[in-house]
Coordinates of C-alpha atoms in Angstrom, one line a residue:
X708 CA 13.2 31.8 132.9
X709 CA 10.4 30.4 135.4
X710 CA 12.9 28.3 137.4
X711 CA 15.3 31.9 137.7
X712 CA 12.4 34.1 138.6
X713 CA 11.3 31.4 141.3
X714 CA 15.3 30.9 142.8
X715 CA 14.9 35.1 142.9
X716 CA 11.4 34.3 145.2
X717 CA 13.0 32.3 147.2
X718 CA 16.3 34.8 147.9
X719 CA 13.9 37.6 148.5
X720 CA 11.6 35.4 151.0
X721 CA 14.3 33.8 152.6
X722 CA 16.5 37.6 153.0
X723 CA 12.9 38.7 154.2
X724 CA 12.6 35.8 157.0
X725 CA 16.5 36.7 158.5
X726 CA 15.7 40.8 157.9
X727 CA 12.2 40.2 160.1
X728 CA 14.1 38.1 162.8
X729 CA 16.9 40.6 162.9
X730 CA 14.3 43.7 163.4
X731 CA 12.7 41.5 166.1
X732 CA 15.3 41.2 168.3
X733 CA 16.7 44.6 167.7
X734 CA 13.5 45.7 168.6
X735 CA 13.5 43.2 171.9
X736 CA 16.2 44.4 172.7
X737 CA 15.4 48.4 172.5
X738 CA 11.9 48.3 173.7
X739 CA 10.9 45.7 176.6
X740 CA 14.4 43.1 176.8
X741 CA 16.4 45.7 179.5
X742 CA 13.8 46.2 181.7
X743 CA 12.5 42.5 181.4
X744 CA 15.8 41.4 181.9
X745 CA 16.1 43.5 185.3
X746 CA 12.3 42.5 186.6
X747 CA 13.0 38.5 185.9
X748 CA 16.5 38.9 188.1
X749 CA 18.9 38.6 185.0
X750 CA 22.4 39.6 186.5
X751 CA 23.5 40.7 189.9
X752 CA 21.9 42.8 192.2
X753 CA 22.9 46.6 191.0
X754 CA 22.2 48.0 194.3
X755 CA 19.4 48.8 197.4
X756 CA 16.6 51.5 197.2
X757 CA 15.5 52.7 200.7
X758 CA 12.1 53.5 200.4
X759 CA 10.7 57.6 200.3
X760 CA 7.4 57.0 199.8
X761 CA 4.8 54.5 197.2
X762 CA 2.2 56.0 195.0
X763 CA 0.0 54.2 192.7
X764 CA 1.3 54.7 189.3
X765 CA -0.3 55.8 186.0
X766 CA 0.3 56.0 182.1
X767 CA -0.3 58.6 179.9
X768 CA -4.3 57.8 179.5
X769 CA -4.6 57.5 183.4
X770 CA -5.0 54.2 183.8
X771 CA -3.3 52.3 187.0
X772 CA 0.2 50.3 185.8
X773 CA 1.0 49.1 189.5
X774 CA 2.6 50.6 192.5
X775 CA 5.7 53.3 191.8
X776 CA 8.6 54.2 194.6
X777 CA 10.8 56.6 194.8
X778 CA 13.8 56.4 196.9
X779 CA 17.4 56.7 197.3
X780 CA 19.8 54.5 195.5
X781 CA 22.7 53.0 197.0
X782 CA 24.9 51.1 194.1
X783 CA 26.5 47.8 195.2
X784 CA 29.8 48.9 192.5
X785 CA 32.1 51.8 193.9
X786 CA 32.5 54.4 192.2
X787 CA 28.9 55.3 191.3
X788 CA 27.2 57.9 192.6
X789 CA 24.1 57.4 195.1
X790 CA 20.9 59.1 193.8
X791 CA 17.4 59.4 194.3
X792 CA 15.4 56.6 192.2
X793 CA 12.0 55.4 191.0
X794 CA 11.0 51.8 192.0
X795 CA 8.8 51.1 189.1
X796 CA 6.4 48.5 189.5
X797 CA 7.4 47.6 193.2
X798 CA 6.0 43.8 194.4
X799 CA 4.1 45.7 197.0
X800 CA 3.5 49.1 198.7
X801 CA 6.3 49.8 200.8
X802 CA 7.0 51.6 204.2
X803 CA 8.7 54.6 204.7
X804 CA 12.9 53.5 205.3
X805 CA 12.2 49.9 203.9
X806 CA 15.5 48.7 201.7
X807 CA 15.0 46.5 198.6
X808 CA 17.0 45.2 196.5
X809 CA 16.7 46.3 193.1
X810 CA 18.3 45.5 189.3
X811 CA 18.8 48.9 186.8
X812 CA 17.4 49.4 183.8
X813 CA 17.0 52.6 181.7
X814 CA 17.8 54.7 185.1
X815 CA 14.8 53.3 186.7
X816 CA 14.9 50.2 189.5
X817 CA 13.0 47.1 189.3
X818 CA 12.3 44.1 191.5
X819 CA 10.8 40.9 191.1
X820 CA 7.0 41.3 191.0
X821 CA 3.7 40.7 189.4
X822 CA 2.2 43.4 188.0
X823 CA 5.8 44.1 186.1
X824 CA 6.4 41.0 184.8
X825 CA 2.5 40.8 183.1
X826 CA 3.5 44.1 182.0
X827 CA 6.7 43.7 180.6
X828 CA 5.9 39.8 179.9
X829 CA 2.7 41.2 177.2
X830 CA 4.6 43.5 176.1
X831 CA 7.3 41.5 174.6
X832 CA 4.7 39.2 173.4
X833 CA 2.5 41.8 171.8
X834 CA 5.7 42.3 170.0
X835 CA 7.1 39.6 168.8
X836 CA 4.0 37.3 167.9
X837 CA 3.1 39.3 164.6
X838 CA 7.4 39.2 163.3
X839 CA 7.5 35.4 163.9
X840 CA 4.0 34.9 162.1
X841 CA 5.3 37.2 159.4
X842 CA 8.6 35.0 159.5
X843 CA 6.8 32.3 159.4
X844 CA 4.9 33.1 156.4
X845 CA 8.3 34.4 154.7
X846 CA 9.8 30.4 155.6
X847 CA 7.1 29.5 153.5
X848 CA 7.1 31.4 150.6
X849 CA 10.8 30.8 150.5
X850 CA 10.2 26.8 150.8
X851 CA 7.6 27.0 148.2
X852 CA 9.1 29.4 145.7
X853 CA 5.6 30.7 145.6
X854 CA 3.3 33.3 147.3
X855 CA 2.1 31.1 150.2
X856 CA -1.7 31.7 151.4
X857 CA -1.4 34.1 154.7
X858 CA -4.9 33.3 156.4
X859 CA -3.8 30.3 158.5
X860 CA -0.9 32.9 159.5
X861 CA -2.8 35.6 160.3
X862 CA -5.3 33.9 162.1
X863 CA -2.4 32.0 164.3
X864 CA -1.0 35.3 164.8
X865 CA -4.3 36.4 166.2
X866 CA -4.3 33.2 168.2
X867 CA -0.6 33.9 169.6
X868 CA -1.7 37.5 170.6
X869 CA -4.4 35.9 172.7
X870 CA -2.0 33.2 174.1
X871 CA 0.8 35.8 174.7
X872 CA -1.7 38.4 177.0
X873 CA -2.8 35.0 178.9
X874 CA 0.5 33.5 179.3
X875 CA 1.5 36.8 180.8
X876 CA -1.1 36.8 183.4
X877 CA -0.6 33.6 184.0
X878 CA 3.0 34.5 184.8
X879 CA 2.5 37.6 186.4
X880 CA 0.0 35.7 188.7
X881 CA 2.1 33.0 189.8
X882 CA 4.9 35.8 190.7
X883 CA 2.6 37.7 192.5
X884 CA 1.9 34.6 194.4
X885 CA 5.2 33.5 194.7
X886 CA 6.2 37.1 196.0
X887 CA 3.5 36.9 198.6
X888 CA 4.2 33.5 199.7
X889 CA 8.4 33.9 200.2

């Protein structure tokens, strides 16, 4: 009976570690992957914005995300309309008439830049750290047959939250230099 309920423990875990990786990347792939994929250059260009006028951006508490431009779009593809845009995140503040190049994502236009790829770059680690740590924990259990001890997960999940916010600046740093520089 002991070895059936521990084969059941280790089904369960093991259905828990693919069901945790699977919500993970759905949620990737809803939340942050579009517009991360559009601000790291994944893909073609989708088209150029020509520059109306820059604002400094804000969320919904007020504080300062980055540098926002609206615009008009001109798609690279016939047969789409041209329409009026946001450059979210822009790499920098942008005259009147300038023309960027831009990727699409979620009907807003992003370019290669800093500030949006520490954004988007914490985001998706804020994310995922805690469902691999929770995966991780699930691997175990499953390996074991047994409840596994979570405080050396938790506290590497706390660890990996750190890493991810610095990793992202890091990143978003070396962009914004990069930007500046080429």
């Amino acid at each position: 009976m002991r070895a059936v309920v521990r084969a059941l423990g280790r089904g369960a875990a093991g259905v828990g570690v693919v069901v945790t990786l699977a919500a993970a990347g759905w949620l990737m792939w809803v939340l942050p992957g579009p517009q991360m994929g559009a601000v790291l250059g994944f893909g073609p260009v989708d088209g150029v914005v020509r520059v109306h006028r820059c604002y400094e951006a804000t969320d919904a508490e007020g504080y300062t995300t980055g540098t926002d431009c609206t615009g008009w779009y001109t798609p690279s593809r016939s047969g789409e309309a041209a329409r009026e845009i946001v450059l979210a995140t822009a790499a920098e503040e942008y005259r009147r008439g300038a023309r960027v190049e831009v990727r699409t994502a979620r009907g807003r236009a992003y370019e290669l830049s800093g500030s949006a790829v520490f954004n988007f770059g914490s985001a998706t680690g804020l994310l995922l750290v805690p469902f691999l740590a929770l995966a991780a924990w699930l691997f175990a259990c499953a390996r074991s047959g047994t409840v596994a001890n979570g405080d050396g997960y938790f506290l590497a999940s706390l660890a990996g939250l750190f890493a991810a916010i610095v990793l992202a600046a890091v990143a978003g740093l070396l962009v914004g230099i990069g930007t500046a520089l080429f």
